[in-house]
Amino acid sequence: MLGELSAQYKQVNTLRTQLPESIVRDYLAGNIAYWEQQLLISMEIINGIKEDHLRYMDEHVRITYYTNTTLKQLETDAWTLLGYLDIGNSLSALPLLLKKPFLPKKIRKTLYLRRKLVVNDQPCTSSENLLAVLQDLALKRKFRKLSKIWDREYSLGDSYAHQFIFGSSYAHKYTFFKNLLFKFMDLVTHIEAAEQLREKIQKMANLRVKAFTEECFVVRTNKKIPVQKMQDRQHPDSTVYNFSDIMDHLAHITSGKTD
């Protein structure tokens, strides 16, 4: 059982490096409901994304943003400018130059999109290009939210040239975060299995096993030794062994050898 517990801990330690460190701590503190809620929010985002749409955006749409305007403001301005086009107006240079002094202020404030956004090497002056921008912004917002929830971000590489050549790779981001959710579920499963096994060991044997550390207290008296959560204090009437020491000792016993 100690060997099985050690194997569970190794699984947990492998998975916890790929997820926020606080998950294990929150689970032990009884706060796992928060992460379960984050999982539901993330699943809703992932399930609302169509993979064929991601592939289309990766293969056929290339948008360059020459502005530091926030995603929220860009989205608001793009909808405003799209509404201006939908009622029959034009964003071509000459007609716009003649009309600009008479345009409503909210329209004039969005005209920077024509210059600052380039869609497939073309200025953002058509309804088609604005719709592509809005779709791109919606995806950016969704993946940014997933990055914030899980404190992880997918990247093709640190090289700007690499990013420029291969684009945003939304399909890869989708797979990355989808796998991250599966890893979270695996992590919780291993934590639960480990905790059940740890409690079972402590009930059956004269051991006190610390959660997710490969140490256990072998009690030499009838006194109960509390499991220390934040520090490695050793009780005067106990001896600390790690799992490998205990497994070696068990091997000696089963082979008929004694120390």
PDB file of N, CA, C and O in Angstrom, residues 182-238:
ATOM      1  N   PHE A 182      -8.365  17.965 -19.106  1.00  0.00           N
ATOM      2  CA  PHE A 182      -8.271  16.532 -18.816  1.00  0.00           C
ATOM      3  C   PHE A 182      -7.227  16.267 -17.732  1.00  0.00           C
ATOM      4  O   PHE A 182      -7.416  15.404 -16.871  1.00  0.00           O
ATOM      5  N   LYS A 183      -6.112  17.001 -17.783  1.00  0.00           N
ATOM      6  CA  LYS A 183      -5.061  16.835 -16.773  1.00  0.00           C
ATOM      7  C   LYS A 183      -5.570  17.242 -15.392  1.00  0.00           C
ATOM      8  O   LYS A 183      -5.226  16.623 -14.390  1.00  0.00           O
ATOM      9  N   PHE A 184      -6.393  18.293 -15.346  1.00  0.00           N
ATOM     10  CA  PHE A 184      -6.971  18.697 -14.064  1.00  0.00           C
ATOM     11  C   PHE A 184      -7.830  17.575 -13.489  1.00  0.00           C
ATOM     12  O   PHE A 184      -7.746  17.257 -12.296  1.00  0.00           O
ATOM     13  N   MET A 185      -8.669  16.970 -14.334  1.00  0.00           N
ATOM     14  CA  MET A 185      -9.529  15.885 -13.864  1.00  0.00           C
ATOM     15  C   MET A 185      -8.700  14.683 -13.413  1.00  0.00           C
ATOM     16  O   MET A 185      -9.020  14.034 -12.416  1.00  0.00           O
ATOM     17  N   ASP A 186      -7.620  14.404 -14.146  1.00  0.00           N
ATOM     18  CA  ASP A 186      -6.719  13.324 -13.728  1.00  0.00           C
ATOM     19  C   ASP A 186      -6.068  13.653 -12.386  1.00  0.00           C
ATOM     20  O   ASP A 186      -5.928  12.774 -11.520  1.00  0.00           O
ATOM     21  N   LEU A 187      -5.658  14.904 -12.219  1.00  0.00           N
ATOM     22  CA  LEU A 187      -5.008  15.318 -10.975  1.00  0.00           C
ATOM     23  C   LEU A 187      -5.944  15.121  -9.786  1.00  0.00           C
ATOM     24  O   LEU A 187      -5.544  14.552  -8.762  1.00  0.00           O
ATOM     25  N   VAL A 188      -7.171  15.573  -9.909  1.00  0.00           N
ATOM     26  CA  VAL A 188      -8.129  15.431  -8.814  1.00  0.00           C
ATOM     27  C   VAL A 188      -8.389  13.953  -8.509  1.00  0.00           C
ATOM     28  O   VAL A 188      -8.482  13.550  -7.349  1.00  0.00           O
ATOM     29  N   THR A 189      -8.464  13.136  -9.551  1.00  0.00           N
ATOM     30  CA  THR A 189      -8.678  11.695  -9.367  1.00  0.00           C
ATOM     31  C   THR A 189      -7.529  11.080  -8.572  1.00  0.00           C
ATOM     32  O   THR A 189      -7.747  10.292  -7.641  1.00  0.00           O
ATOM     33  N   HIS A 190      -6.292  11.445  -8.920  1.00  0.00           N
ATOM     34  CA  HIS A 190      -5.128  10.903  -8.215  1.00  0.00           C
ATOM     35  C   HIS A 190      -5.035  11.439  -6.785  1.00  0.00           C
ATOM     36  O   HIS A 190      -4.630  10.708  -5.873  1.00  0.00           O
ATOM     37  N   ILE A 191      -5.410  12.700  -6.592  1.00  0.00           N
ATOM     38  CA  ILE A 191      -5.407  13.257  -5.231  1.00  0.00           C
ATOM     39  C   ILE A 191      -6.388  12.494  -4.351  1.00  0.00           C
ATOM     40  O   ILE A 191      -6.071  12.095  -3.221  1.00  0.00           O
ATOM     41  N   GLU A 192      -7.591  12.280  -4.864  1.00  0.00           N
ATOM     42  CA  GLU A 192      -8.622  11.569  -4.093  1.00  0.00           C
ATOM     43  C   GLU A 192      -8.184  10.145  -3.775  1.00  0.00           C
ATOM     44  O   GLU A 192      -8.345   9.673  -2.640  1.00  0.00           O
ATOM     45  N   ALA A 193      -7.620   9.461  -4.776  1.00  0.00           N
ATOM     46  CA  ALA A 193      -7.171   8.084  -4.556  1.00  0.00           C
ATOM     47  C   ALA A 193      -6.045   8.048  -3.524  1.00  0.00           C
ATOM     48  O   ALA A 193      -6.016   7.162  -2.651  1.00  0.00           O
ATOM     49  N   ALA A 194      -5.126   9.007  -3.604  1.00  0.00           N
ATOM     50  CA  ALA A 194      -4.006   9.053  -2.663  1.00  0.00           C
ATOM     51  C   ALA A 194      -4.489   9.326  -1.248  1.00  0.00           C
ATOM     52  O   ALA A 194      -4.019   8.690  -0.288  1.00  0.00           O
ATOM     53  N   GLU A 195      -5.412  10.256  -1.097  1.00  0.00           N
ATOM     54  CA  GLU A 195      -5.908  10.590   0.233  1.00  0.00           C
ATOM     55  C   GLU A 195      -6.678   9.432   0.862  1.00  0.00           C
ATOM     56  O   GLU A 195      -6.556   9.167   2.050  1.00  0.00           O
ATOM     57  N   GLN A 196      -7.470   8.722   0.052  1.00  0.00           N
ATOM     58  CA  GLN A 196      -8.181   7.555   0.571  1.00  0.00           C
ATOM     59  C   GLN A 196      -7.202   6.474   1.019  1.00  0.00           C
ATOM     60  O   GLN A 196      -7.368   5.852   2.067  1.00  0.00           O
ATOM     61  N   LEU A 197      -6.152   6.279   0.214  1.00  0.00           N
ATOM     62  CA  LEU A 197      -5.159   5.273   0.548  1.00  0.00           C
ATOM     63  C   LEU A 197      -4.358   5.681   1.782  1.00  0.00           C
ATOM     64  O   LEU A 197      -4.060   4.852   2.649  1.00  0.00           O
ATOM     65  N   ARG A 198      -4.027   6.951   1.879  1.00  0.00           N
ATOM     66  CA  ARG A 198      -3.270   7.446   3.040  1.00  0.00           C
ATOM     67  C   ARG A 198      -4.068   7.240   4.330  1.00  0.00           C
ATOM     68  O   ARG A 198      -3.524   6.778   5.339  1.00  0.00           O
ATOM     69  N   GLU A 199      -5.355   7.568   4.286  1.00  0.00           N
ATOM     70  CA  GLU A 199      -6.196   7.374   5.469  1.00  0.00           C
ATOM     71  C   GLU A 199      -6.310   5.895   5.837  1.00  0.00           C
ATOM     72  O   GLU A 199      -6.299   5.529   7.021  1.00  0.00           O
ATOM     73  N   LYS A 200      -6.391   5.048   4.815  1.00  0.00           N
ATOM     74  CA  LYS A 200      -6.505   3.607   5.060  1.00  0.00           C
ATOM     75  C   LYS A 200      -5.236   3.079   5.717  1.00  0.00           C
ATOM     76  O   LYS A 200      -5.300   2.270   6.661  1.00  0.00           O
ATOM     77  N   ILE A 201      -4.078   3.544   5.242  1.00  0.00           N
ATOM     78  CA  ILE A 201      -2.799   3.113   5.821  1.00  0.00           C
ATOM     79  C   ILE A 201      -2.715   3.521   7.290  1.00  0.00           C
ATOM     80  O   ILE A 201      -2.307   2.746   8.153  1.00  0.00           O
ATOM     81  N   GLN A 202      -3.126   4.747   7.575  1.00  0.00           N
ATOM     82  CA  GLN A 202      -3.025   5.255   8.944  1.00  0.00           C
ATOM     83  C   GLN A 202      -3.969   4.536   9.900  1.00  0.00           C
ATOM     84  O   GLN A 202      -3.687   4.434  11.087  1.00  0.00           O
ATOM     85  N   LYS A 203      -5.079   4.041   9.378  1.00  0.00           N
ATOM     86  CA  LYS A 203      -6.002   3.287  10.215  1.00  0.00           C
ATOM     87  C   LYS A 203      -5.490   1.869  10.463  1.00  0.00           C
ATOM     88  O   LYS A 203      -5.721   1.288  11.528  1.00  0.00           O
ATOM     89  N   MET A 204      -4.807   1.303   9.481  1.00  0.00           N
ATOM     90  CA  MET A 204      -4.365  -0.086   9.574  1.00  0.00           C
ATOM     91  C   MET A 204      -3.031  -0.231  10.296  1.00  0.00           C
ATOM     92  O   MET A 204      -2.786  -1.231  10.963  1.00  0.00           O
ATOM     93  N   ALA A 205      -2.156   0.761  10.102  1.00  0.00           N
ATOM     94  CA  ALA A 205      -0.785   0.621  10.608  1.00  0.00           C
ATOM     95  C   ALA A 205      -0.453   1.727  11.595  1.00  0.00           C
ATOM     96  O   ALA A 205      -1.141   2.742  11.674  1.00  0.00           O
ATOM     97  N   ASN A 206       0.613   1.536  12.324  1.00  0.00           N
ATOM     98  CA  ASN A 206       1.055   2.514  13.312  1.00  0.00           C
ATOM     99  C   ASN A 206       1.920   3.575  12.618  1.00  0.00           C
ATOM    100  O   ASN A 206       3.063   3.823  12.990  1.00  0.00           O
ATOM    101  N   LEU A 207       1.356   4.182  11.576  1.00  0.00           N
ATOM    102  CA  LEU A 207       2.070   5.163  10.766  1.00  0.00           C
ATOM    103  C   LEU A 207       1.269   6.452  10.667  1.00  0.00           C
ATOM    104  O   LEU A 207       0.043   6.438  10.735  1.00  0.00           O
ATOM    105  N   ARG A 208       1.976   7.537  10.514  1.00  0.00           N
ATOM    106  CA  ARG A 208       1.344   8.819  10.218  1.00  0.00           C
ATOM    107  C   ARG A 208       2.004   9.335   8.946  1.00  0.00           C
ATOM    108  O   ARG A 208       3.170   9.708   8.952  1.00  0.00           O
ATOM    109  N   VAL A 209       1.251   9.348   7.868  1.00  0.00           N
ATOM    110  CA  VAL A 209       1.793   9.732   6.562  1.00  0.00           C
ATOM    111  C   VAL A 209       1.399  11.168   6.239  1.00  0.00           C
ATOM    112  O   VAL A 209       0.222  11.526   6.298  1.00  0.00           O
ATOM    113  N   LYS A 210       2.382  11.970   5.920  1.00  0.00           N
ATOM    114  CA  LYS A 210       2.105  13.359   5.560  1.00  0.00           C
ATOM    115  C   LYS A 210       1.587  13.426   4.127  1.00  0.00           C
ATOM    116  O   LYS A 210       2.087  12.732   3.253  1.00  0.00           O
ATOM    117  N   ALA A 211       0.596  14.258   3.906  1.00  0.00           N
ATOM    118  CA  ALA A 211      -0.011  14.361   2.578  1.00  0.00           C
ATOM    119  C   ALA A 211       0.990  14.888   1.552  1.00  0.00           C
ATOM    120  O   ALA A 211       1.583  15.942   1.726  1.00  0.00           O
ATOM    121  N   PHE A 212       1.169  14.113   0.488  1.00  0.00           N
ATOM    122  CA  PHE A 212       1.977  14.486  -0.674  1.00  0.00           C
ATOM    123  C   PHE A 212       3.426  14.815  -0.349  1.00  0.00           C
ATOM    124  O   PHE A 212       4.042  15.664  -0.967  1.00  0.00           O
ATOM    125  N   THR A 213       3.957  14.131   0.656  1.00  0.00           N
ATOM    126  CA  THR A 213       5.404  14.123   0.865  1.00  0.00           C
ATOM    127  C   THR A 213       5.778  12.675   1.123  1.00  0.00           C
ATOM    128  O   THR A 213       4.997  11.931   1.731  1.00  0.00           O
ATOM    129  N   GLU A 214       6.934  12.272   0.674  1.00  0.00           N
ATOM    130  CA  GLU A 214       7.319  10.873   0.829  1.00  0.00           C
ATOM    131  C   GLU A 214       7.980  10.658   2.186  1.00  0.00           C
ATOM    132  O   GLU A 214       9.109  10.177   2.305  1.00  0.00           O
ATOM    133  N   GLU A 215       7.262  11.041   3.222  1.00  0.00           N
ATOM    134  CA  GLU A 215       7.691  10.821   4.595  1.00  0.00           C
ATOM    135  C   GLU A 215       6.519  10.274   5.400  1.00  0.00           C
ATOM    136  O   GLU A 215       5.365  10.585   5.115  1.00  0.00           O
ATOM    137  N   CYS A 216       6.823   9.472   6.395  1.00  0.00           N
ATOM    138  CA  CYS A 216       5.780   9.029   7.311  1.00  0.00           C
ATOM    139  C   CYS A 216       6.381   8.860   8.708  1.00  0.00           C
ATOM    140  O   CYS A 216       7.566   8.596   8.853  1.00  0.00           O
ATOM    141  N   PHE A 217       5.537   9.056   9.707  1.00  0.00           N
ATOM    142  CA  PHE A 217       5.974   8.943  11.096  1.00  0.00           C
ATOM    143  C   PHE A 217       5.597   7.554  11.619  1.00  0.00           C
ATOM    144  O   PHE A 217       4.432   7.165  11.585  1.00  0.00           O
ATOM    145  N   VAL A 218       6.599   6.826  12.105  1.00  0.00           N
ATOM    146  CA  VAL A 218       6.349   5.526  12.723  1.00  0.00           C
ATOM    147  C   VAL A 218       6.258   5.751  14.219  1.00  0.00           C
ATOM    148  O   VAL A 218       7.241   6.075  14.879  1.00  0.00           O
ATOM    149  N   VAL A 219       5.076   5.597  14.781  1.00  0.00           N
ATOM    150  CA  VAL A 219       4.825   5.924  16.180  1.00  0.00           C
ATOM    151  C   VAL A 219       5.294   4.792  17.084  1.00  0.00           C
ATOM    152  O   VAL A 219       4.904   3.647  16.911  1.00  0.00           O
ATOM    153  N   ARG A 220       6.102   5.127  18.070  1.00  0.00           N
ATOM    154  CA  ARG A 220       6.649   4.106  18.966  1.00  0.00           C
ATOM    155  C   ARG A 220       5.861   3.979  20.270  1.00  0.00           C
ATOM    156  O   ARG A 220       6.094   3.069  21.047  1.00  0.00           O
ATOM    157  N   THR A 221       4.971   4.919  20.533  1.00  0.00           N
ATOM    158  CA  THR A 221       4.148   4.850  21.737  1.00  0.00           C
ATOM    159  C   THR A 221       2.700   4.876  21.329  1.00  0.00           C
ATOM    160  O   THR A 221       2.368   4.888  20.162  1.00  0.00           O
ATOM    161  N   ASN A 222       1.805   4.899  22.346  1.00  0.00           N
ATOM    162  CA  ASN A 222       0.387   4.966  22.035  1.00  0.00           C
ATOM    163  C   ASN A 222      -0.080   6.390  21.745  1.00  0.00           C
ATOM    164  O   ASN A 222      -1.251   6.618  21.478  1.00  0.00           O
ATOM    165  N   LYS A 223       0.845   7.335  21.856  1.00  0.00           N
ATOM    166  CA  LYS A 223       0.471   8.729  21.594  1.00  0.00           C
ATOM    167  C   LYS A 223       0.242   8.948  20.097  1.00  0.00           C
ATOM    168  O   LYS A 223       0.982   8.432  19.267  1.00  0.00           O
ATOM    169  N   LYS A 224      -0.777   9.720  19.804  1.00  0.00           N
ATOM    170  CA  LYS A 224      -1.033  10.066  18.413  1.00  0.00           C
ATOM    171  C   LYS A 224      -0.207  11.288  18.020  1.00  0.00           C
ATOM    172  O   LYS A 224      -0.167  12.261  18.757  1.00  0.00           O
ATOM    173  N   ILE A 225       0.437  11.219  16.871  1.00  0.00           N
ATOM    174  CA  ILE A 225       1.247  12.330  16.397  1.00  0.00           C
ATOM    175  C   ILE A 225       0.497  13.030  15.264  1.00  0.00           C
ATOM    176  O   ILE A 225       0.202  12.415  14.246  1.00  0.00           O
ATOM    177  N   PRO A 226       0.136  14.291  15.441  1.00  0.00           N
ATOM    178  CA  PRO A 226      -0.592  14.984  14.379  1.00  0.00           C
ATOM    179  C   PRO A 226       0.264  15.161  13.136  1.00  0.00           C
ATOM    180  O   PRO A 226       1.469  15.377  13.224  1.00  0.00           O
ATOM    181  N   VAL A 227      -0.358  15.065  11.984  1.00  0.00           N
ATOM    182  CA  VAL A 227       0.356  15.295  10.731  1.00  0.00           C
ATOM    183  C   VAL A 227       0.602  16.782  10.587  1.00  0.00           C
ATOM    184  O   VAL A 227      -0.317  17.589  10.630  1.00  0.00           O
ATOM    185  N   GLN A 228       1.856  17.176  10.437  1.00  0.00           N
ATOM    186  CA  GLN A 228       2.195  18.588  10.290  1.00  0.00           C
ATOM    187  C   GLN A 228       2.019  18.984   8.827  1.00  0.00           C
ATOM    188  O   GLN A 228       2.570  18.368   7.940  1.00  0.00           O
ATOM    189  N   LYS A 229       1.245  20.042   8.591  1.00  0.00           N
ATOM    190  CA  LYS A 229       0.963  20.447   7.206  1.00  0.00           C
ATOM    191  C   LYS A 229       1.989  21.440   6.673  1.00  0.00           C
ATOM    192  O   LYS A 229       2.293  21.467   5.497  1.00  0.00           O
ATOM    193  N   MET A 230       2.505  22.295   7.554  1.00  0.00           N
ATOM    194  CA  MET A 230       3.337  23.389   7.072  1.00  0.00           C
ATOM    195  C   MET A 230       4.811  23.244   7.422  1.00  0.00           C
ATOM    196  O   MET A 230       5.638  23.991   6.952  1.00  0.00           O
ATOM    197  N   GLN A 231       5.145  22.284   8.301  1.00  0.00           N
ATOM    198  CA  GLN A 231       6.550  22.142   8.688  1.00  0.00           C
ATOM    199  C   GLN A 231       6.842  20.688   9.010  1.00  0.00           C
ATOM    200  O   GLN A 231       5.951  19.885   9.238  1.00  0.00           O
ATOM    201  N   ASP A 232       8.108  20.342   8.969  1.00  0.00           N
ATOM    202  CA  ASP A 232       8.525  18.959   9.157  1.00  0.00           C
ATOM    203  C   ASP A 232       9.021  18.723  10.587  1.00  0.00           C
ATOM    204  O   ASP A 232      10.152  18.309  10.813  1.00  0.00           O
ATOM    205  N   ARG A 233       8.188  19.005  11.565  1.00  0.00           N
ATOM    206  CA  ARG A 233       8.575  18.780  12.964  1.00  0.00           C
ATOM    207  C   ARG A 233       8.428  17.298  13.293  1.00  0.00           C
ATOM    208  O   ARG A 233       7.443  16.664  12.956  1.00  0.00           O
ATOM    209  N   GLN A 234       9.411  16.773  13.980  1.00  0.00           N
ATOM    210  CA  GLN A 234       9.401  15.356  14.351  1.00  0.00           C
ATOM    211  C   GLN A 234       9.045  15.199  15.827  1.00  0.00           C
ATOM    212  O   GLN A 234       9.611  15.856  16.687  1.00  0.00           O
ATOM    213  N   HIS A 235       8.107  14.339  16.112  1.00  0.00           N
ATOM    214  CA  HIS A 235       7.695  14.072  17.481  1.00  0.00           C
ATOM    215  C   HIS A 235       8.832  13.334  18.209  1.00  0.00           C
ATOM    216  O   HIS A 235       9.493  12.472  17.629  1.00  0.00           O
ATOM    217  N   PRO A 236       9.087  13.653  19.462  1.00  0.00           N
ATOM    218  CA  PRO A 236      10.193  12.997  20.177  1.00  0.00           C
ATOM    219  C   PRO A 236      10.024  11.497  20.305  1.00  0.00           C
ATOM    220  O   PRO A 236      11.002  10.774  20.486  1.00  0.00           O
ATOM    221  N   ASP A 237       8.792  11.003  20.252  1.00  0.00           N
ATOM    222  CA  ASP A 237       8.568   9.567  20.398  1.00  0.00           C
ATOM    223  C   ASP A 237       8.322   8.889  19.055  1.00  0.00           C
ATOM    224  O   ASP A 237       7.632   7.884  18.973  1.00  0.00           O
ATOM    225  N   SER A 238       8.843   9.453  17.997  1.00  0.00           N
ATOM    226  CA  SER A 238       8.620   8.871  16.683  1.00  0.00           C
ATOM    227  C   SER A 238       9.914   8.879  15.886  1.00  0.00           C
ATOM    228  O   SER A 238      10.855   9.579  16.212  1.00  0.00           O
TER     229      SER A 238
END
